[in-house]
Amino acid sequence: MKLVFLGGYTQDIPMASGEVVPGRSGGIACCGLDEETGRLERLRVTPGPINPSYLVLDPAGRFLCCVNELEEVGGVPGSTVSSYAIEGEGLRPVGRRPTAGPLACHVALSPGGRHLLAASYNGGICIFPVGGDGTLGDLSCAWGFQGRGADRDRQEGPHPHQILLHPDGERVYVADLGTDQLRCFRADWERGWLTPEEGGNLSARPGQGVRHGVFDASGRRLYVLTELSGEMDVFDMETGGLRQVLSALPDRFSGPGMGAAVRLHPNGRFLYASLRGPGLIAVFPVRGDGSLRRPAFYPSGGKTPRDFCLTPDGRFLLACGQDDCSVCVHAVDPETGGLRQVWRMEEAGSVTAAAILP
């Protein structure tokens, strides 16, 4: 049995798109995934963390960190990050720190798990040292950004949405939805410090609204899902150029795509993207040269699929339904990458994030 942790909104929160998402989660849920059938069973809920909307797990299984997506803390604009020691099926709080601005939306761990990096949608990015038990030290680095994009409503300023570590462990990229930039930094993990890499930024097309990305195993290709245009960008990391742009939406779909999460299958042959607008998972076949074929589309099984994750062996995909409080488990076809729903867990809270222990 694999342990799966689910995060979501415990309090109502406004989105940049104008909607207000109700807070219906009870906290961070721990579930057990049957690795043969895909059956998902709720085991325990850790109450108390406010709006744990994105999670990251220590690869060694020692601790879990999350954002607390908030507009203000103690009457002051801001958010926090929290950490928990993993004790069987339960979590024990061990740390909480303020982030660089409101609406913290993403966290990542440095190689080895010694530093926690956080991005705030209406702020900047910051880094905290992490102890072996998951405790968080004092802030070691913070950066804010300037600029705007082509969309006057959604790109009126910078909006850091993801912190992405290059496989070489030395470079860090920040997907900025507000400026259509992937801002590049050089990491010093001894000090917990990021330095802007001159000439290293990657530029998407104006108005695309870059959201989340994933590198291939070699680090030569970067796949970036855009929120505003509903497209998948492929960057050549050796030249720094935008090599390919493909629609991530079905041909006859006319509404907002609201691209959310992107994941690469462990075998590197299939790229997955969640589309909140049509409630679909797009599956892109990956060619040998790293370019993409046109995607096939599969129902996510829930309403507003935000985050999703793949099991380490690539046999199952778990899709989170933010607006119908569901988690749907899909079996992955090893030949085509296609999805077949095998389980649905309801009343899971407004689920926005999922993470699986290795």
Coordinates of C-alpha atoms in Angstrom, one line a residue:
M1 CA 0.0 0.0 0.0
K2 CA 1.3 3.5 -1.0
L3 CA 0.6 6.5 1.2
V4 CA -1.0 9.4 -0.6
F5 CA -1.4 12.9 1.0
L6 CA -4.1 15.3 -0.2
G7 CA -4.3 19.0 0.4
G8 CA -7.1 21.5 -0.2
Y9 CA -8.9 24.7 0.9
T10 CA -10.1 24.8 4.5
Q11 CA -11.3 28.4 4.1
D12 CA -13.0 30.2 1.3
I13 CA -10.5 31.9 -1.0
P14 CA -10.8 34.2 -4.1
M15 CA -9.1 33.1 -7.3
A16 CA -7.4 35.4 -9.7
S17 CA -10.1 34.5 -12.3
G18 CA -12.7 36.1 -10.0
E19 CA -14.3 33.0 -8.6
V20 CA -14.4 32.2 -4.9
V21 CA -13.5 28.6 -4.0
P22 CA -15.3 27.3 -0.9
G23 CA -13.2 25.9 1.9
R24 CA -14.5 22.4 2.3
S25 CA -11.3 20.5 3.3
G26 CA -10.7 19.2 6.8
G27 CA -6.9 19.5 6.6
I28 CA -4.3 17.2 5.0
A29 CA -5.7 13.8 4.4
C30 CA -3.6 10.6 4.4
C31 CA -4.9 7.8 2.2
G32 CA -3.8 4.3 1.3
L33 CA -3.5 3.3 -2.4
D34 CA -3.8 -0.3 -3.3
E35 CA -1.0 -0.8 -5.8
E36 CA -2.8 -3.7 -7.5
T37 CA -6.4 -2.4 -7.9
G38 CA -6.0 1.4 -7.6
R39 CA -8.5 1.5 -4.7
L40 CA -8.0 4.5 -2.5
E41 CA -9.0 4.5 1.1
R42 CA -9.0 7.5 3.5
L43 CA -7.0 6.7 6.6
R44 CA -6.5 9.9 8.6
V45 CA -7.0 13.6 8.4
T46 CA -4.6 16.0 10.1
P47 CA -6.8 19.1 11.0
G48 CA -5.4 22.5 11.6
P49 CA -3.3 23.6 8.6
I50 CA -5.1 26.5 6.9
N51 CA -5.5 26.1 3.1
P52 CA -2.7 23.5 2.5
S53 CA -3.2 23.9 -1.3
Y54 CA 0.1 22.5 -2.5
L55 CA 2.3 19.8 -1.0
V56 CA 5.8 18.5 -1.3
L57 CA 7.2 15.3 0.3
D58 CA 10.7 14.6 1.4
P59 CA 12.0 11.8 -0.9
A60 CA 13.1 9.9 2.2
G61 CA 9.6 10.0 3.6
R62 CA 10.6 11.9 6.8
F63 CA 8.5 15.0 6.4
L64 CA 5.9 16.9 4.4
C65 CA 5.8 20.6 3.6
C66 CA 2.8 22.7 2.3
V67 CA 1.9 26.2 1.5
N68 CA -0.9 27.9 3.5
E69 CA -2.5 29.9 0.8
L70 CA -3.7 33.1 2.5
E71 CA -4.3 36.7 1.6
E72 CA -3.2 38.0 5.0
V73 CA -1.7 36.7 8.3
G74 CA -2.4 38.6 11.5
G75 CA -4.0 41.5 9.5
V76 CA -0.9 41.9 7.3
P77 CA -0.8 40.8 3.6
G78 CA 1.0 37.5 3.4
S79 CA 0.9 33.7 3.6
T80 CA 2.9 30.9 5.3
V81 CA 4.5 27.6 4.7
S82 CA 4.2 24.7 7.2
S83 CA 6.1 21.5 7.8
Y84 CA 5.1 18.2 9.4
A85 CA 6.9 15.1 10.5
I86 CA 5.4 12.0 9.0
E87 CA 4.6 9.5 11.7
G88 CA 2.9 6.4 10.2
E89 CA -0.4 7.6 8.8
G90 CA -0.3 10.9 10.8
L91 CA 1.4 14.2 10.7
R92 CA 3.0 16.1 13.5
P93 CA 3.5 19.9 13.0
V94 CA 7.2 20.9 13.3
G95 CA 7.4 24.3 11.6
R96 CA 5.7 27.4 10.2
R97 CA 7.2 30.4 8.5
P98 CA 5.9 33.5 6.6
T99 CA 6.4 33.7 2.9
A100 CA 7.4 36.5 0.5
G101 CA 3.9 37.8 -0.1
P102 CA 0.2 36.8 -0.2
L103 CA -1.3 33.7 -1.8
A104 CA 1.5 31.2 -1.5
C105 CA 0.8 28.7 -4.2
H106 CA 3.8 26.4 -4.7
V107 CA 6.6 24.7 -2.7
A108 CA 9.6 22.6 -3.8
L109 CA 12.6 21.0 -2.0
S110 CA 16.2 21.4 -3.0
P111 CA 18.3 18.3 -3.9
G112 CA 18.7 16.4 -0.7
G113 CA 15.8 18.2 0.9
R114 CA 17.9 20.7 2.9
H115 CA 16.0 23.8 1.7
L116 CA 12.4 24.6 1.1
L117 CA 11.5 27.0 -1.8
A118 CA 8.1 28.8 -1.9
A119 CA 6.4 31.0 -4.5
S120 CA 3.6 33.5 -3.7
Y121 CA 1.3 34.4 -6.5
N122 CA 1.0 38.0 -5.3
G123 CA 4.5 38.3 -3.9
G124 CA 7.9 36.7 -4.7
I125 CA 9.9 33.6 -3.9
C126 CA 11.8 32.7 -0.7
I127 CA 14.0 29.9 0.8
F128 CA 14.1 28.3 4.2
P129 CA 16.7 25.8 5.6
V130 CA 15.1 22.5 6.5
G131 CA 16.3 20.2 9.4
G132 CA 16.4 16.5 9.2
D133 CA 13.1 16.3 11.0
G134 CA 11.4 18.9 8.8
T135 CA 11.8 21.9 11.1
L136 CA 12.1 25.2 9.2
G137 CA 14.9 27.7 9.9
D138 CA 15.0 31.4 9.3
L139 CA 14.6 32.8 5.9
S140 CA 17.8 32.6 3.9
C141 CA 16.8 34.3 0.6
A142 CA 13.9 36.2 -0.9
W143 CA 13.3 37.8 -4.3
G144 CA 10.6 40.0 -5.7
F145 CA 9.8 40.8 -9.3
Q146 CA 8.6 43.6 -11.6
G147 CA 6.9 43.7 -15.0
R148 CA 3.6 43.0 -16.6
G149 CA 2.2 41.0 -19.6
A150 CA -0.2 41.4 -22.5
D151 CA -3.4 40.5 -20.6
R152 CA -4.5 43.6 -18.7
D153 CA -6.7 41.7 -16.3
R154 CA -4.5 38.7 -15.4
Q155 CA -1.0 40.0 -16.2
E156 CA -1.2 43.4 -14.5
G157 CA 2.0 42.5 -12.6
P158 CA 4.3 39.5 -11.9
H159 CA 2.7 36.4 -10.6
P160 CA 5.2 33.6 -9.6
H161 CA 3.3 30.3 -9.9
Q162 CA 5.9 27.6 -9.7
I163 CA 9.5 27.0 -8.6
L164 CA 11.2 24.4 -10.9
L165 CA 14.6 22.8 -10.3
H166 CA 16.7 21.8 -13.3
P167 CA 17.9 18.2 -13.1
D168 CA 21.5 19.4 -12.8
G169 CA 20.5 20.7 -9.3
E170 CA 22.3 24.0 -9.9
R171 CA 19.7 26.1 -11.7
V172 CA 16.2 27.1 -10.5
Y173 CA 13.4 28.5 -12.7
V174 CA 10.4 30.5 -11.6
A175 CA 7.3 30.3 -13.8
D176 CA 5.9 33.9 -13.8
L177 CA 2.4 33.9 -15.1
G178 CA 2.2 37.7 -15.1
T179 CA 5.2 38.3 -17.4
D180 CA 5.4 35.1 -19.5
Q181 CA 8.9 34.5 -18.2
L182 CA 10.7 31.6 -16.7
R183 CA 13.2 33.4 -14.6
C184 CA 16.5 31.7 -14.1
F185 CA 18.6 31.6 -11.0
R186 CA 21.9 29.9 -10.0
A187 CA 21.6 28.1 -6.7
D188 CA 24.1 28.1 -3.8
W189 CA 22.7 25.3 -1.6
E190 CA 25.4 25.8 1.0
R191 CA 24.0 29.2 1.8
G192 CA 20.4 28.6 0.6
W193 CA 20.8 31.5 -1.9
L194 CA 19.6 32.2 -5.4
T195 CA 21.5 34.6 -7.8
P196 CA 19.8 35.7 -11.1
E197 CA 21.5 34.0 -14.1
E198 CA 22.3 36.7 -16.6
G199 CA 20.9 35.7 -20.0
G200 CA 19.2 32.6 -18.6
N201 CA 15.6 33.6 -18.6
L202 CA 13.2 31.8 -21.0
S203 CA 10.5 33.8 -22.8
A204 CA 7.0 32.4 -23.7
R205 CA 4.7 34.1 -26.2
P206 CA 2.9 37.2 -24.9
G207 CA -0.3 36.5 -23.1
Q208 CA 0.2 32.8 -22.7
G209 CA 0.4 32.9 -18.9
V210 CA 2.9 30.3 -18.1
R211 CA 1.9 28.2 -15.0
H212 CA 3.7 24.9 -14.4
G213 CA 6.5 23.1 -16.1
V214 CA 8.5 19.8 -16.0
F215 CA 11.9 18.9 -17.3
D216 CA 12.7 15.6 -19.1
A217 CA 15.2 13.4 -17.3
S218 CA 18.1 14.7 -19.4
G219 CA 17.3 18.3 -18.7
R220 CA 17.5 19.2 -22.4
R221 CA 13.7 19.7 -22.8
L222 CA 11.3 21.8 -20.6
Y223 CA 7.6 21.4 -21.1
V224 CA 5.5 24.3 -19.8
L225 CA 1.7 24.4 -19.6
T226 CA 0.1 27.8 -20.0
E227 CA -3.0 28.8 -18.0
L228 CA -4.4 31.7 -20.1
S229 CA -3.9 30.4 -23.7
G230 CA -4.3 26.6 -22.9
E231 CA -1.1 25.6 -24.7
M232 CA 2.0 23.4 -24.1
D233 CA 5.3 25.0 -24.8
V234 CA 8.5 23.0 -25.5
F235 CA 11.8 24.7 -24.7
D236 CA 15.2 23.6 -25.9
M237 CA 17.4 24.1 -22.9
E238 CA 20.6 23.9 -25.0
T239 CA 19.6 26.9 -27.1
G240 CA 17.2 28.6 -24.6
G241 CA 14.6 28.8 -27.5
L242 CA 10.9 28.0 -27.7
R243 CA 11.0 25.0 -29.9
Q244 CA 7.3 24.0 -30.2
V245 CA 3.8 25.3 -29.2
L246 CA 0.8 22.9 -29.2
S247 CA -2.7 23.5 -28.2
A248 CA -3.6 21.6 -25.0
L249 CA -7.3 21.9 -25.7
P250 CA -9.8 19.8 -27.8
D251 CA -10.6 21.3 -31.2
R252 CA -14.2 22.1 -30.5
F253 CA -13.7 23.5 -27.0
S254 CA -14.4 27.2 -26.8
G255 CA -14.3 28.1 -23.1
P256 CA -11.3 28.9 -20.9
G257 CA -8.9 26.0 -20.7
M258 CA -7.4 26.9 -17.4
G259 CA -4.4 24.7 -17.7
A260 CA -3.1 23.6 -14.3
A261 CA -0.6 20.8 -13.6
V262 CA 1.8 19.0 -15.9
R263 CA 3.6 15.7 -15.2
L264 CA 5.9 13.5 -17.3
H265 CA 5.4 9.7 -17.1
P266 CA 8.3 7.9 -15.4
N267 CA 9.2 6.2 -18.8
G268 CA 9.4 9.6 -20.5
R269 CA 7.1 8.6 -23.3
F270 CA 3.9 10.5 -22.2
L271 CA 3.3 14.0 -21.0
Y272 CA 0.1 14.7 -19.0
A273 CA -1.7 18.0 -18.4
S274 CA -4.8 18.9 -16.4
L275 CA -7.3 21.3 -17.9
R276 CA -9.7 22.7 -15.3
G277 CA -12.1 24.3 -17.8
P278 CA -13.2 21.2 -19.8
G279 CA -12.4 18.8 -16.9
L280 CA -9.9 16.8 -18.9
I281 CA -6.5 15.2 -18.8
A282 CA -4.5 15.8 -22.0
V283 CA -2.0 13.0 -22.9
F284 CA 0.8 14.1 -25.2
P285 CA 3.0 11.3 -26.8
V286 CA 6.7 12.3 -26.6
R287 CA 8.8 11.7 -29.7
G288 CA 12.4 10.4 -29.5
D289 CA 13.7 13.9 -30.0
G290 CA 11.6 15.3 -27.2
S291 CA 9.0 17.0 -29.3
L292 CA 5.3 16.3 -28.8
R293 CA 2.5 14.8 -30.8
R294 CA -1.0 16.1 -30.6
P295 CA -2.7 15.1 -27.4
A296 CA -5.5 12.7 -26.7
F297 CA -8.1 13.7 -24.1
Y298 CA -9.6 11.8 -21.2
P299 CA -12.2 12.8 -18.6
S300 CA -10.5 13.5 -15.3
G301 CA -13.5 12.0 -13.5
G302 CA -14.0 15.1 -11.4
K303 CA -14.9 18.8 -11.6
T304 CA -12.1 21.3 -12.0
P305 CA -9.1 19.0 -12.0
R306 CA -6.3 21.1 -10.5
D307 CA -3.4 19.0 -9.4
F308 CA -2.7 15.3 -10.2
C309 CA 0.1 12.9 -9.6
L310 CA 1.5 9.6 -11.0
T311 CA 2.5 6.7 -9.0
P312 CA 6.3 6.1 -9.0
D313 CA 5.9 3.0 -11.3
G314 CA 3.6 4.9 -13.6
R315 CA 0.7 2.5 -13.3
F316 CA -1.8 4.9 -11.9
L317 CA -2.7 8.6 -12.2
L318 CA -4.7 10.3 -9.4
A319 CA -6.7 13.4 -10.4
C320 CA -7.9 15.9 -7.8
G321 CA -11.4 17.4 -8.4
Q322 CA -11.3 20.8 -6.7
D323 CA -14.9 21.7 -7.1
D324 CA -16.7 18.4 -6.5
C325 CA -14.4 17.1 -3.7
S326 CA -13.3 14.0 -5.5
V327 CA -10.1 12.1 -6.2
C328 CA -10.3 9.8 -9.2
V329 CA -7.7 7.0 -9.8
H330 CA -7.0 6.1 -13.4
A331 CA -5.1 3.0 -14.7
V332 CA -2.4 4.1 -17.3
D333 CA -2.2 2.1 -20.5
P334 CA 1.6 1.2 -20.8
E335 CA 1.5 1.3 -24.6
T336 CA -0.6 4.4 -25.3
G337 CA -0.5 6.4 -22.0
G338 CA -4.3 6.4 -22.1
L339 CA -6.4 6.5 -18.9
R340 CA -9.1 4.3 -17.6
Q341 CA -10.9 5.3 -14.4
V342 CA -10.8 2.5 -11.8
W343 CA -11.8 4.2 -8.6
R344 CA -13.4 7.4 -7.3
M345 CA -13.3 8.8 -3.8
E346 CA -15.9 11.4 -3.0
E347 CA -16.3 13.9 -0.2
A348 CA -12.6 14.3 0.0
G349 CA -12.8 18.1 0.5
S350 CA -11.9 20.8 -2.0
V351 CA -8.9 18.8 -3.2
T352 CA -6.2 20.9 -4.8
A353 CA -3.0 18.9 -4.3
A354 CA -1.8 15.3 -4.1
A355 CA 1.6 13.8 -3.3
I356 CA 2.7 10.1 -3.1
L357 CA 5.4 8.7 -0.9
P358 CA 8.1 6.9 -3.0

